[in-house]
Each structure stands twice: as C-alpha cells, then as structure tokens.
Amino acid sequence: MAERASCALLESLPAEVRESLAELELELSEGDITQKGYEKKRAKLLARYIPLIQGVDPSLQAENKLAGSSQILITANKQQRSRSTSSRDERFRSDVHTEAVQAALAKYKERKMPMPSKRRSALVQPSVDTYTPPESVFAPPDVTTGLLGHSHHERPQVASVRGVPRGFNSSILETANGVPVNSRVSSKIQQLLNTLKRPKRPPLREFFLDDFEELLEVQQPDPNQPKAEGSEIALLKGEPLGVVSNWPPSLLTALNRWGTTQPKAPCLTSLDTTGKALYTLTYGKLWSRSVKLAYTLLNKLTNKNEPLLKPGDRVALVFPNSDPVMFMVAFYGCLLSELIPVPIEVPLTRKDAGSQQIGFLLGSCGVSLALTTDACQKGLPKAQSGDVVTFKGWPRLAWFVIDGKHLMKPPKDWHPHIRDASNDGAYIEYKTSKEGSTMGVIVSQAAMLAHCHALTQACGYSEAESLINVLDFKRDAGLWHGILTSVMNRMHVISIPYALMKVNPLSWIQKVSAYKARVALVKSRDMHWSLLAQRDQRDLSLSSLRMLIVADGANPWSISSCDAFLNVFQSRGLRPEVISPCASSAEALTVSMHRPPDLGGVPPGKAVLSMNALSYSVIRADTEEKLSVLTVQDVGQVMPGASMCVVKTEGAPYLCKTDEVGELCVSSCSTGTAYFGLQGITKNVFETVPLTASGEPVGNQPFTRTGLLGFIGPERLVFVVGKVDGQMIVSGRKHSCDDVVATALAVEPMKFVYRGR
C-alpha cells in the first residue's frame, strides 16, 4: 500500500520534474555530485510542488519522505532544456547514457524499491541501532550492500525541528524532504536547521567508500587493431659451411703457421692521434711475444711456491682503445697458456659507476689477475702505497704489466701445448643488460673457430688482404674481424683509434685510399661524421673496397647514413653493392650479413612499414609519403652453417606468422655458450626450443635468442626493427627505443618531430 502510494505521489509530479530527478539520481550514482549537492538540488526541485501533496495521510507523507531520501533511479528521455548550468558536460550525452537510464527504469518497475548506488556517501550511513523507524514504515534491508560486506543498512534521514513544543503533531511538520507545511517556519529556515544537525564532514579519505576493484580499468583490446594473418613461418637455413682442405683445427694452429712460415707478414698496424703509423706488428712478432707471455704466466707468477694461475682461470685484459698491439699479444698469450681472457674497459675513477658493474662481472668470473701495459697502469688511480687502488665493487686483483722487459724468455725446448678446438671456454665477452647489470658471455674454442670459418665464407676473406677497422677491437665485430678472423686468414688490419676519429673523421677513408684496403669495418656514426668533413678533401678513392661492413646495420637510423654516404662517395669509386649492413648480438655473435653478388648475395631490400601495425607486432607495408612509417634496410642473409626462426616474445616460444614481428633465434655451432656463472637465464637464452602451433619442437638442436626483433622478408632476407631490451609497452602497444634515437637524428633545424614517431 505504501509503495503504491509512493509511486503515485511521484507520478503526480510533472514529467519534466521527474526527468530532472532521474538525471539528478544518475549524477549521484556516478559520483558527479556530492550528497549535499544532491539534497540541495532535489529540495529546490520539489519546493514549488509541495502544496500538491498537502492533506495527504501522514503515513503516506512519511513514505514519501522515505522514497525521497533513498536513491531512486527513474528513467526519462533526455531533457530539451539548456544544460549550461548543469555540472555534467556534453561528454555524458551519449546513447550509452540513455540506455543506462532506460535499463534503470525497467529495473525499478520490476522491483518497486529504491536502488542502491555504487558510490555510497559516508554521510548517509548512520548506525541502525540508533534509529527507530515509524510503525507505518518498513525499511527493507539493502541486499546489495550486504553482499559488499557492510552490516548496516542505508536508511532515510528523518528531519526534526528544535524548539517545537511538546504535544505538537510532528506529522504535520514532516512532509516531503522534511520541509514544514502547516507551520510559520519558512522552507529556507528549515533547510538551515537540517543542515546544522548533520554530522561534520569527515576527512577526505573517508568521505567516499569505494570498492577498489571497481576503480581499476581493464585494458580492452582495440577491435580494429591489425592482426597477423599469414601462415606459420618456416625454418630458414643458411648455406652449409664449405670444406677447406688446409683449414686449421684451431685458431692457435693458424697463428703458429703464419708466425713460423710468414714471420715478416704485417698483422696489425696502430696509428697515433695524427694518423701516422705508430707500430706494425708482424705475425712473427705476434707469435714470439705471445709465447713469451704464455711462459711467464704459467711459470713465473707464483704464490707461496704455487702457480698463481692454472688452465681455465679467467684473466682480465685492461687496455685502452689506442693500444691494439699489446691487447692482441695479451689475448693470444692467454689462449696459448689455456687461460680465458676477459676484455674490459679501463676504469676512469675509483668510484666510476660503469666500472662497478664490471667489478661484479670480474667477481662472478673469479678473476684474480689483470694484464695491462706500463703506460696504462701509470694512469690508474693509486693508493698511498703506490699500488693500484681497489676499485669500488671490484675483487682484489694482482696487476701484471706485459711490456717486453717484464716477460721471461722461454727455454728453447719449451713450446706451448696447442690443442684442437674443443668445447672448453676460449674467451668471455661482457654484455650490459637494460637493467644495467653486466654479464659475461663465454665463447668456446669450437664456437670461436666456427665463427671465424663462417665470417671467412660470408665475407670472402683471403690471405694478405687489408682491412680498416674503426670499431672497438676488444668486443663485438671489432674483435671478431680485427683480432680473430684476420689471424685465421693472415690479413693486415689497420686499426683506427677513436681519438683520431674525433680529430679527423675522414681518417679511415684516407687509410682506405692509402692502403688500397679491400674491406672496411665501420658503424653508421663513422659514415655520418665523414659526410660532415668531406668537403675539403679531393684525392680520395674508395674504388678498392669490395665490402663496407656496417656493424650496426640493424639500427633504424643506419639506412639514412648508408644512403647519404653512397650519394656523396659514389663519384669517388664507391659501388652500391659494396655496402654490407649486418646484425649481431653478444649471445649469437654474427646473426646475418648482406653480401655482394659475387659472394652469393641478392640485391638489397628496403621495407616501408606502418608504425601503427608495428606497435601490435604486425607487418604492414605503407608508403614513404606518410610520416607514421618506419623505413628499414635488410641485414642480409643467415650466416653459413646456421638456421634461423622467429618466435613470439611473450609466453612459450611459439613460431610467429610470416607477417608477424618476433625475436630472431639462431641455431649454430658458432654462437655463445652461456652466461658465465648464471645457469638460470642461460637455459632460457642459449637453450631455447621453438615450438610449432601444435606444440612440436622445431628441429633437434636448441636455439639461441639473439635479443633482436625482426622478421624474414622476400628473397630470404632478414629485417630487424628493434631490440627486446629496447622495447617499451604503453597502453598495450609496443614501441622501440631505437626509434626515439632515429627521430632525434632525423629532425630538421626547425625543431619539429614527426607525428608517427
């Protein structure tokens, strides 16, 4: 009876008032208005229609007050009046909003009871124990609130007026919204009294009681996002390694051969900061000095009459970038003494942040001895005793200078023991992860030999060729080509120090012209610097080059450097097919390399890709006219003797589709073996087993993750679009940090940035 009277009371109001009440209730439920503002606006709407309900039975008046104080959702069509004074803007005027109001109306008609709102104000939750409802009014419990874990029920707030005489009929005063009817007290005074008797506002953090789960936004996938539609990618196999009749069984065997049969052949030439030849190391000198160092390390370094070193121990090589000759002697001296060299950078200060990570590497590798030169040791920080200080984070090291006067000449009957290449460790190359930690990748003797074989076949190296090396000779391609593979083929390497490049960026091109070099090993930055300084040079010729290896060809900004360099120097003898970008990683060593046509290469490829699709790991071709595209060049074909596949970057290593970007994985005998001392992540990186869609393993051999993101394009060419460590995920979309660098290099002096980047 009371519910029917309440509904009839509300239905007696004009339609526009009921619509306003519905909008007001919805604003309260959505949190667009506070409880205080809601009550104030509601009272203002009902004030002019109070005379319509005078004379109604007091029980119906109380019921009307209950229905008015509770949160009622009434559906109505959208108002035609102006919304200039409303607190809600035009963003909420939508079909979804209208549908929500209609659904609330339907639900209200079914239940015929007030609906609880999701957002509950603490101001309208007094304790049930302190409230006694009128006999004619029944307050049903809020079932929804009970499920949410609250034991109290929302109840209407009964208004009362202080100073009313005893015996006064309170039912006459309490009508709709607590506004007195048969009284001389005005409605404004009554509202003021109601406001004064409300409790004080609680602290802001306690004002609203929200369910935290309701506030979390779940990222919904975009229904229009591109999706991979190609077939499952097939395993890509490189050409087999060729059989060479006189190929040595180990790298040390090749050094012994050239050191005894071709002792006067030039091996390595170092330059000073003016570009003049400082010293040329011959193969005979390299062999004799390496043997002398090996004998000294094994027989003259003792600790309490016990050898300080034993086969398999790790030794740090601390040499500056300006001294490749002494580094080469130290490296091969360690190999001859069956020690594992660990090349590192020269520490600058005692608390250098970068050297602290190197110290962690040395500690994990158990390094106790460091080899260096007299000049380098004099530049290191010293303690009061005159010894080299212990750098922060480093283990305690013994320093040994390998200059000639400190080495012992071995007896004539002493010869180093040269074994065939095995799975024992040959050297450790350090790698810095995106978190800043430094790890050591150990390369076995067999992998080192196989890598030299693969590079020789891919680059077509031959004896007595000249190679210009602009890269760091202690790691990556500078080490693989300039220190290892060059000795295997008795090549002559001219090493360009970094200090010389800063003074004269054209120095490497001048040496190519002077030595008639056949191969040059550079990065895209070296090509870029050369373009800025080439205007004053005339007598330069690059016609002798048959390969210009771009070590960072996988970076997105290398293509612009390659194109610009070719445009400028093509008139000076540089042929387009000479430029050979390659891809590599510390774990997989050389991954792929573009080769000239005479070495089995195919014409270079270029891909113009939609960056929107790439952010979803999907490959979609686009046009260069747009700004939101990424143009990349190929990095050649898979290395000889290797197999490659592309796997998904998240979850199990399932094979990608042909139009999907994933991580390149390589199976070869010329990759790294493990992270030294880190068995957990070693298994995940060096022992990956790719899976087909049906869950079957691909091949019988494990694969090595390269850390490179890319795909296999036409003509079996490999394309790289980023690195796993350089990937950023924003709102479910993937972006490459390398492209941020490419953008910085591509902007014009007008200081604008392309929209797509």
Tab-separated table of C-alpha atoms in Angstrom, residues 423-601:
chain	number	residue	atom	x	y	z
A	423	ASN	CA	84.124	-27.113	-26.089
A	424	ASP	CA	86.294	-25.579	-23.384
A	425	GLY	CA	85.979	-21.836	-22.934
A	426	ALA	CA	88.098	-19.594	-25.166
A	427	TYR	CA	87.173	-16.044	-24.035
A	428	ILE	CA	84.453	-14.101	-22.234
A	429	GLU	CA	82.795	-11.050	-23.771
A	430	TYR	CA	80.794	-8.806	-21.482
A	431	LYS	CA	77.283	-7.560	-22.135
A	432	THR	CA	75.252	-4.914	-20.288
A	433	SER	CA	71.524	-5.589	-19.909
A	434	LYS	CA	68.796	-2.953	-19.888
A	435	GLU	CA	68.729	-3.037	-16.066
A	436	GLY	CA	72.407	-2.043	-16.047
A	437	SER	CA	73.799	-5.386	-14.883
A	438	THR	CA	76.881	-6.753	-16.678
A	439	MET	CA	77.024	-10.399	-17.710
A	440	GLY	CA	79.802	-12.398	-19.304
A	441	VAL	CA	79.073	-14.461	-22.426
A	442	ILE	CA	81.544	-17.311	-22.687
A	443	VAL	CA	82.546	-18.483	-26.191
A	444	SER	CA	84.039	-21.941	-26.583
A	445	GLN	CA	87.103	-22.753	-28.656
A	446	ALA	CA	84.981	-24.671	-31.164
A	447	ALA	CA	82.492	-21.782	-31.491
A	448	MET	CA	85.333	-19.288	-31.978
A	449	LEU	CA	86.799	-21.415	-34.774
A	450	ALA	CA	83.387	-21.971	-36.422
A	451	HIS	CA	82.618	-18.252	-36.256
A	452	CYS	CA	85.896	-17.424	-37.994
A	453	HIS	CA	85.006	-20.008	-40.644
A	454	ALA	CA	81.527	-18.523	-41.184
A	455	LEU	CA	82.849	-14.945	-41.422
A	456	THR	CA	85.569	-16.036	-43.858
A	457	GLN	CA	83.000	-17.646	-46.127
A	458	ALA	CA	80.423	-14.833	-45.860
A	459	CYS	CA	82.977	-12.051	-46.453
A	460	GLY	CA	85.172	-13.950	-48.881
A	461	TYR	CA	88.351	-13.184	-46.922
A	462	SER	CA	91.668	-14.210	-48.482
A	463	GLU	CA	95.314	-14.041	-47.446
A	464	ALA	CA	97.193	-10.744	-47.325
A	465	GLU	CA	94.062	-8.599	-47.666
A	466	SER	CA	93.986	-5.236	-45.884
A	467	LEU	CA	91.138	-4.395	-43.509
A	468	ILE	CA	90.414	-0.974	-41.982
A	469	ASN	CA	88.932	-1.410	-38.505
A	470	VAL	CA	87.226	1.643	-36.989
A	471	LEU	CA	85.466	-0.322	-34.234
A	472	ASP	CA	86.489	-1.241	-30.695
A	473	PHE	CA	88.888	-4.177	-31.083
A	474	LYS	CA	88.032	-5.592	-27.622
A	475	ARG	CA	84.476	-6.735	-28.347
A	476	ASP	CA	81.759	-7.370	-30.938
A	477	ALA	CA	82.583	-7.131	-34.633
A	478	GLY	CA	85.833	-5.279	-33.972
A	479	LEU	CA	87.133	-8.318	-32.062
A	480	TRP	CA	85.640	-10.951	-34.368
A	481	HIS	CA	87.011	-9.455	-37.594
A	482	GLY	CA	90.036	-7.421	-36.471
A	483	ILE	CA	91.635	-9.824	-33.943
A	484	LEU	CA	90.341	-13.354	-34.632
A	485	THR	CA	89.283	-13.895	-38.263
A	486	SER	CA	92.116	-11.718	-39.561
A	487	VAL	CA	94.703	-14.054	-37.999
A	488	MET	CA	92.952	-17.079	-39.433
A	489	ASN	CA	93.423	-15.641	-42.943
A	490	ARG	CA	96.774	-13.820	-42.462
A	491	MET	CA	95.223	-10.446	-43.136
A	492	HIS	CA	96.657	-6.998	-42.407
A	493	VAL	CA	94.471	-4.884	-40.096
A	494	ILE	CA	94.857	-1.110	-39.780
A	495	SER	CA	93.228	-0.055	-36.518
A	496	ILE	CA	91.790	3.482	-36.343
A	497	PRO	CA	91.706	4.785	-32.733
A	498	TYR	CA	88.631	6.629	-31.533
A	499	ALA	CA	90.724	9.658	-30.556
A	500	LEU	CA	91.820	10.017	-34.179
A	501	MET	CA	88.236	9.831	-35.440
A	502	LYS	CA	87.266	12.711	-33.179
A	503	VAL	CA	90.061	14.856	-34.591
A	504	ASN	CA	89.808	13.701	-38.211
A	505	PRO	CA	86.563	11.896	-39.142
A	506	LEU	CA	87.935	11.241	-42.648
A	507	SER	CA	90.966	9.319	-41.366
A	508	TRP	CA	89.518	5.896	-42.125
A	509	ILE	CA	88.660	6.895	-45.705
A	510	GLN	CA	92.171	8.250	-46.141
A	511	LYS	CA	93.614	4.938	-44.968
A	512	VAL	CA	91.354	3.011	-47.341
A	513	SER	CA	92.764	5.071	-50.174
A	514	ALA	CA	96.382	4.842	-48.925
A	515	TYR	CA	96.480	1.089	-48.190
A	516	LYS	CA	94.153	0.134	-51.083
A	517	ALA	CA	92.094	-1.690	-48.469
A	518	ARG	CA	89.651	-4.311	-49.656
A	519	VAL	CA	87.389	-4.304	-46.590
A	520	ALA	CA	86.384	-1.608	-44.101
A	521	LEU	CA	84.586	-2.200	-40.806
A	522	VAL	CA	82.585	0.840	-39.606
A	523	LYS	CA	79.411	1.997	-37.889
A	524	SER	CA	76.799	4.348	-39.273
A	525	ARG	CA	78.087	7.138	-36.993
A	526	ASP	CA	81.501	6.933	-38.747
A	527	MET	CA	79.825	7.345	-42.123
A	528	HIS	CA	77.811	10.284	-40.813
A	529	TRP	CA	80.892	12.049	-39.436
A	530	SER	CA	82.678	11.548	-42.746
A	531	LEU	CA	79.882	13.332	-44.593
A	532	LEU	CA	80.358	16.398	-42.423
A	533	ALA	CA	84.088	16.631	-43.129
A	534	GLN	CA	84.467	15.512	-46.740
A	535	ARG	CA	84.174	18.919	-48.458
A	536	ASP	CA	87.833	19.851	-48.124
A	537	GLN	CA	89.179	16.520	-49.397
A	538	ARG	CA	89.767	15.760	-53.066
A	539	ASP	CA	92.236	12.951	-53.645
A	540	LEU	CA	90.192	10.188	-52.070
A	541	SER	CA	89.254	6.934	-53.760
A	542	LEU	CA	87.090	4.099	-52.461
A	543	SER	CA	87.286	2.010	-55.619
A	544	SER	CA	89.446	-0.636	-53.880
A	545	LEU	CA	86.664	-1.559	-51.425
A	546	ARG	CA	84.787	-4.753	-52.156
A	547	MET	CA	82.942	-4.733	-48.786
A	548	LEU	CA	81.971	-1.881	-46.491
A	549	ILE	CA	80.645	-3.732	-43.438
A	550	VAL	CA	78.201	-1.635	-41.396
A	551	ALA	CA	78.277	-3.280	-37.964
A	552	ASP	CA	75.143	-1.519	-36.663
A	553	GLY	CA	73.085	-2.032	-39.805
A	554	ALA	CA	70.237	-3.332	-37.644
A	555	ASN	CA	69.625	0.118	-36.140
A	556	PRO	CA	66.790	2.098	-37.764
A	557	TRP	CA	68.950	5.170	-38.361
A	558	SER	CA	71.671	3.309	-40.304
A	559	ILE	CA	69.737	3.340	-43.579
A	560	SER	CA	69.848	7.135	-43.839
A	561	SER	CA	73.609	7.150	-43.202
A	562	CYS	CA	74.177	4.447	-45.807
A	563	ASP	CA	72.081	6.217	-48.449
A	564	ALA	CA	73.675	9.605	-47.818
A	565	PHE	CA	77.187	8.140	-47.815
A	566	LEU	CA	76.573	6.384	-51.124
A	567	ASN	CA	75.181	9.537	-52.728
A	568	VAL	CA	78.298	11.524	-51.811
A	569	PHE	CA	81.053	8.964	-52.348
A	570	GLN	CA	79.688	7.105	-55.358
A	571	SER	CA	81.502	9.658	-57.501
A	572	ARG	CA	84.733	8.614	-55.761
A	573	GLY	CA	84.593	4.971	-56.682
A	574	LEU	CA	82.175	3.566	-54.097
A	575	ARG	CA	79.878	0.948	-55.638
A	576	PRO	CA	76.332	0.434	-54.280
A	577	GLU	CA	76.722	-3.338	-53.864
A	578	VAL	CA	79.737	-2.806	-51.579
A	579	ILE	CA	77.683	-1.560	-48.601
A	580	SER	CA	77.033	-4.580	-46.373
A	581	PRO	CA	74.891	-3.992	-43.256
A	582	CYS	CA	74.913	-6.822	-40.726
A	583	ALA	CA	73.199	-7.797	-37.469
A	584	SER	CA	74.848	-9.248	-34.381
A	585	SER	CA	74.424	-9.800	-30.653
A	586	ALA	CA	76.658	-10.773	-27.766
A	587	GLU	CA	74.842	-14.104	-27.386
A	588	ALA	CA	74.594	-15.235	-31.022
A	589	LEU	CA	77.647	-13.330	-32.380
A	590	THR	CA	77.089	-12.539	-36.085
A	591	VAL	CA	73.424	-13.209	-36.911
A	592	SER	CA	73.250	-12.178	-40.581
A	593	MET	CA	75.177	-10.189	-43.166
A	594	HIS	CA	74.428	-8.653	-46.525
A	595	ARG	CA	76.869	-9.886	-49.146
A	596	PRO	CA	77.915	-8.653	-52.585
A	597	PRO	CA	76.550	-10.524	-55.613
A	598	ASP	CA	79.854	-12.294	-56.255
A	599	LEU	CA	79.569	-13.903	-52.810
A	600	GLY	CA	76.030	-15.171	-53.340
A	601	GLY	CA	74.216	-12.052	-52.197
